[in-house]
CSV table of C-alpha atoms in Angstrom, one decimal:
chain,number,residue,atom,x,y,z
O,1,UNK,CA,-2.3,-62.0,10.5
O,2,UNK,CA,-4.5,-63.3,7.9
O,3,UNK,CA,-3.7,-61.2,4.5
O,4,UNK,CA,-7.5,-61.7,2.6
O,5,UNK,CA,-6.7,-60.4,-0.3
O,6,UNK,CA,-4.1,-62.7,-1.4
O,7,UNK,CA,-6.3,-65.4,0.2
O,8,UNK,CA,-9.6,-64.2,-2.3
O,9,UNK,CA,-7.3,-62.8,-5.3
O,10,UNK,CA,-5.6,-67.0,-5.1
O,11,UNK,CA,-9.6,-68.5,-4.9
O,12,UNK,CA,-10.8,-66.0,-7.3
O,13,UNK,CA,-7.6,-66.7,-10.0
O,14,UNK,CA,-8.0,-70.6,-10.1
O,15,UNK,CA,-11.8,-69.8,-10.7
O,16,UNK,CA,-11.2,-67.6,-13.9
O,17,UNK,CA,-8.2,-69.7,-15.4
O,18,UNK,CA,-11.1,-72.1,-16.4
O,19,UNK,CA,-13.4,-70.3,-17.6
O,20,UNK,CA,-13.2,-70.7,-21.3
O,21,UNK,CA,-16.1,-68.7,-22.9
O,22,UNK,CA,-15.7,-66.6,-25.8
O,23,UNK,CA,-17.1,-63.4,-25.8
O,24,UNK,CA,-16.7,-62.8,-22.2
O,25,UNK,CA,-16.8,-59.0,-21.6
O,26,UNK,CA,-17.2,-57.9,-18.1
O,27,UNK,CA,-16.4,-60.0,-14.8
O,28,UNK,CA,-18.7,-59.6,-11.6
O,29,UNK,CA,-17.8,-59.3,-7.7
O,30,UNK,CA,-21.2,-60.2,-6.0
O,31,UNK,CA,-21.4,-59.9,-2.3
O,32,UNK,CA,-24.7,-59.3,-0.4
O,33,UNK,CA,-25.5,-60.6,2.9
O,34,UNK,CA,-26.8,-64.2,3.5
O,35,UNK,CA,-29.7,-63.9,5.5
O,36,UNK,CA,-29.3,-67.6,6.7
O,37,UNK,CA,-25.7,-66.7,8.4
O,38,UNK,CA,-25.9,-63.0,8.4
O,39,UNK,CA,-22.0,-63.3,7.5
O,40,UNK,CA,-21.3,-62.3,3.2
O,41,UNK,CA,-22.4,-64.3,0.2
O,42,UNK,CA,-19.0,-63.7,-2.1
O,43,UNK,CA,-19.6,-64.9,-5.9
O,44,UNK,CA,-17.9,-64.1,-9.3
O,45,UNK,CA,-19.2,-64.8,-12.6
O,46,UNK,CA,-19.0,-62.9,-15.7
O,47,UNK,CA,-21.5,-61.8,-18.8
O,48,UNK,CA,-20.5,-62.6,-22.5
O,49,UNK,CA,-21.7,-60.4,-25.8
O,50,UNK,CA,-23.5,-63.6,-27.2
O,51,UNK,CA,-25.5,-63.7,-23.4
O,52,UNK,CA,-26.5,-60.1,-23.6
O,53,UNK,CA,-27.6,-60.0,-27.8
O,54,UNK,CA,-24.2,-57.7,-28.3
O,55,UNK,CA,-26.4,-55.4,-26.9
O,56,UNK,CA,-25.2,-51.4,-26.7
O,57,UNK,CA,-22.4,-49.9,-24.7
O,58,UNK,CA,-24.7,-47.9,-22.5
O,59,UNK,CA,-27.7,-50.6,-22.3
O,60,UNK,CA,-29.3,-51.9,-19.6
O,61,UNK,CA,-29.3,-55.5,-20.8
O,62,UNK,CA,-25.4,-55.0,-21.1
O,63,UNK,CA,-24.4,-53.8,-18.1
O,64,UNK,CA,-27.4,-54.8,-15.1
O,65,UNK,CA,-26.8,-57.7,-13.4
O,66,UNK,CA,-30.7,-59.2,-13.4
O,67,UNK,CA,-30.1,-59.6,-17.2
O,68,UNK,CA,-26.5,-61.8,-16.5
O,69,UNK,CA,-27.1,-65.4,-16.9
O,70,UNK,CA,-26.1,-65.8,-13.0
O,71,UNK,CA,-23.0,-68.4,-13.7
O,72,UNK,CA,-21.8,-67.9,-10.3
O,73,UNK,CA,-18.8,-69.3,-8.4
O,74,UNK,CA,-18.8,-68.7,-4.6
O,75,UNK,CA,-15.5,-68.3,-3.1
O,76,UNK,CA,-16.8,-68.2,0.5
O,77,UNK,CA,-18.2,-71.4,0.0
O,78,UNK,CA,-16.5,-74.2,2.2
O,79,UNK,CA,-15.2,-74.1,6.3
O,80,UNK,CA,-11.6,-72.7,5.2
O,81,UNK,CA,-13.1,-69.7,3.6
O,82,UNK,CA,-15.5,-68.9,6.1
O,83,UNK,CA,-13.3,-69.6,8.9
O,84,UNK,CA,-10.2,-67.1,7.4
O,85,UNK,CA,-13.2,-64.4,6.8
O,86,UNK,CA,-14.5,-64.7,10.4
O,87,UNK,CA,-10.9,-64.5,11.8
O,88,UNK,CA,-9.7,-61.5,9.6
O,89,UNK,CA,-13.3,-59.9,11.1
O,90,UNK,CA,-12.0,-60.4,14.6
O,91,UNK,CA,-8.2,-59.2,13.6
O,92,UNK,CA,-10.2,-55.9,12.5
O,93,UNK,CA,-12.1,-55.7,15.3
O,94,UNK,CA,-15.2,-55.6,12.9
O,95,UNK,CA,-17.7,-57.2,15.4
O,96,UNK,CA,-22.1,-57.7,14.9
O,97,UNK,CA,-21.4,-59.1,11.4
O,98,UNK,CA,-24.4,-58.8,9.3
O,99,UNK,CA,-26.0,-56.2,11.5
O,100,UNK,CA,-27.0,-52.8,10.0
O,101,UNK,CA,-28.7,-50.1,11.8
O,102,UNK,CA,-31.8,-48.6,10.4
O,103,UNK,CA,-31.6,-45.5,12.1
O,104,UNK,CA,-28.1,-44.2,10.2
O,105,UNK,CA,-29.0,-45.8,6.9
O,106,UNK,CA,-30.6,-42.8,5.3
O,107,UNK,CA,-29.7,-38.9,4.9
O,108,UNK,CA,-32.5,-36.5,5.7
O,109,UNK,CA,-33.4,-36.3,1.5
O,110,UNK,CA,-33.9,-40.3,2.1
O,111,UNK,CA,-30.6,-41.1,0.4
O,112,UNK,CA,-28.7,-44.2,1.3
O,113,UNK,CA,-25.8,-43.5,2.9
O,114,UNK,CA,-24.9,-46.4,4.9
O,115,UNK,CA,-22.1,-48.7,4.4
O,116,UNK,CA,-24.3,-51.8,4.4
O,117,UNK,CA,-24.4,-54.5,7.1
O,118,UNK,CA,-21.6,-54.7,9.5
O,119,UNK,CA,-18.0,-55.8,8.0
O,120,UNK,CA,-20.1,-55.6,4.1
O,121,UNK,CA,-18.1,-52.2,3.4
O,122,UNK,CA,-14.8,-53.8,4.6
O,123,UNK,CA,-14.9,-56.7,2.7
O,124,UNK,CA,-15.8,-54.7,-0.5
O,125,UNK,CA,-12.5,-52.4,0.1
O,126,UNK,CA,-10.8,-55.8,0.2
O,127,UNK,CA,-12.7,-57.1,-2.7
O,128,UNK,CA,-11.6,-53.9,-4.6
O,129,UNK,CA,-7.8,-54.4,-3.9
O,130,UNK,CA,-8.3,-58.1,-5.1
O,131,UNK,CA,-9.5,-56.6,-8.2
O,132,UNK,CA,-6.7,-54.3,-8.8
O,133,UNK,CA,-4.7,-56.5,-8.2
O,134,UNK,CA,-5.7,-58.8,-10.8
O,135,UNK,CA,-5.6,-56.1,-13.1
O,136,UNK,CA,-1.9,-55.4,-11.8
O,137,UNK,CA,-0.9,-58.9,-11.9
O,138,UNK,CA,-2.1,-58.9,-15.7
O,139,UNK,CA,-4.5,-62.1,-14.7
O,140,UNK,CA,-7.2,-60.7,-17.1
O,141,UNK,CA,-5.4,-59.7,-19.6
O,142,UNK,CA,-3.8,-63.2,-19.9
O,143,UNK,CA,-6.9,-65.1,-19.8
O,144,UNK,CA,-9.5,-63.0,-21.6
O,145,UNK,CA,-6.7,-61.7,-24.0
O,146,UNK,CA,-8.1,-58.5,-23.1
O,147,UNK,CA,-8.5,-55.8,-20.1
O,148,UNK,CA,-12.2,-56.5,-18.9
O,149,UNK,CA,-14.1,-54.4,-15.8
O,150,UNK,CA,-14.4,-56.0,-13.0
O,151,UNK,CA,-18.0,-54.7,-11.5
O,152,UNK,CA,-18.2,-54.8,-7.5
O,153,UNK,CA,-21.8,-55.4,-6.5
O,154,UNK,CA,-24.3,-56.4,-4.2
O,155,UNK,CA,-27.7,-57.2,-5.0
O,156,UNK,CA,-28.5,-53.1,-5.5
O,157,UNK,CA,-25.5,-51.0,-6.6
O,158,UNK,CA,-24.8,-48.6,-3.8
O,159,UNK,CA,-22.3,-45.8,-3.4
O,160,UNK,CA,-19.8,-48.2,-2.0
O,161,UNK,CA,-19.8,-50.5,-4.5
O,162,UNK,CA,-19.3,-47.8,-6.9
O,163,UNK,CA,-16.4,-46.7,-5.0
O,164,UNK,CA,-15.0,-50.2,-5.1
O,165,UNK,CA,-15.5,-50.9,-8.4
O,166,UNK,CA,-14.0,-47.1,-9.4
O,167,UNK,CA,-10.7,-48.4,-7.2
O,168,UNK,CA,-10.7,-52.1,-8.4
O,169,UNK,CA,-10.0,-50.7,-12.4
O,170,UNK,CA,-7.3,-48.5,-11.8
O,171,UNK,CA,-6.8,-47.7,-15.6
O,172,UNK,CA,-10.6,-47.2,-16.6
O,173,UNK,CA,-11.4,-50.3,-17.0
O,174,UNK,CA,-14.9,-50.3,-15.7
O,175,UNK,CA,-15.7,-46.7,-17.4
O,176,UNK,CA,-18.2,-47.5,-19.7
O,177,UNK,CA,-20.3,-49.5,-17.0
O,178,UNK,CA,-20.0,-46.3,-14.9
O,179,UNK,CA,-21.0,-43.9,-17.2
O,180,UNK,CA,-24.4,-46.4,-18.5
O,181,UNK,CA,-24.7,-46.2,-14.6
O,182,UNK,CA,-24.9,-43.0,-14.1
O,183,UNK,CA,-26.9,-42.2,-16.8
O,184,UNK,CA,-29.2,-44.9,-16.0
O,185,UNK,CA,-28.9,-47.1,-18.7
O,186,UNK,CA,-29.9,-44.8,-21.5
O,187,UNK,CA,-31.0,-47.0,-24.2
């Protein structure tokens, strides 16, 4: 049975130990759908206070992703990744990757409430635990010297990635993003 989490949380590990940055303050889970291969596009990178001007708590250029300097690392990027992802999709019985129907993607008030293109809201679940458990494991706090959030997102920030980034900082770690969230970047 392939265990992805320990298979991502080992990728995503070796990536961070090199980063040597100062002033790095928040670490990014991007995953959004690869239109060429309908299967995920899985990246990490991170933003730094000297990137975003030591802007606010509660600022937009803090906390939204457009305004990151996109340093990404894939970790889905070579045939061993892709070929444990597609087998952990079969072991789930998570079939029509990529797929998402239209027709159950909005409430009647317009509201998204879909869980993104087939196997998307899986793979953040797992993406969440991976987090955790980097959190758990101390990894962050022995690099960056410091608890940092980890921030689970795709290219828009949806109710699922908001519920994986909630579970991913089990000790509050991502609170302040949540809260600029929420109150849509206030200043």
């Amino acid at each position: 049975m392939i265990d992805l989490t320990n298979f991502l949380y080992d990728r995503i590990k070796a990536k961070m130990e090199n980063w040597t940055e100062e002033g790095i303050f928040a670490l990014s889970f991007l995953i959004y759908k690869d239109e060429a291969s309908d299967l995920p596009y899985f990246a990490i990178s991170y933003n730094t206070e000297e990137h975003c001007q030591h802007a606010s708590p509660m600022s937009k250029k803090r906390w939204d992703y457009n305004y990151w300097p996109h340093n990404e690392e894939e970790i889905l990027i070579d045939k061993e990744a892709t070929n444990t992802l597609i087998k952990w999709y079969q072991e789930n019985n998570i079939t029509d990757i990529g797929y998402e129907d239209i027709e159950s993607m909005y409430d009647d008030e317009g509201n998204y409430i879909g869980k993104g293109p087939n196997g998307f809201y899986e793979l953040f679940q797992v993406a969440s635990e991976v987090a955790k458990k980097l959190h758990k494991e101390q990894v962050i706090k022995n690099i960056f010297k410091k608890e940092l959030p980890i921030i689970i997102h795709g290219l828009e920030f949806t109710w699922y990635a908001e519920e994986a980034t909630k579970n991913g900082n089990p000790n509050g770690e991502a609170k302040v993003f949540l809260d600029a969230y929420k109150n849509h970047f206030p200043e």
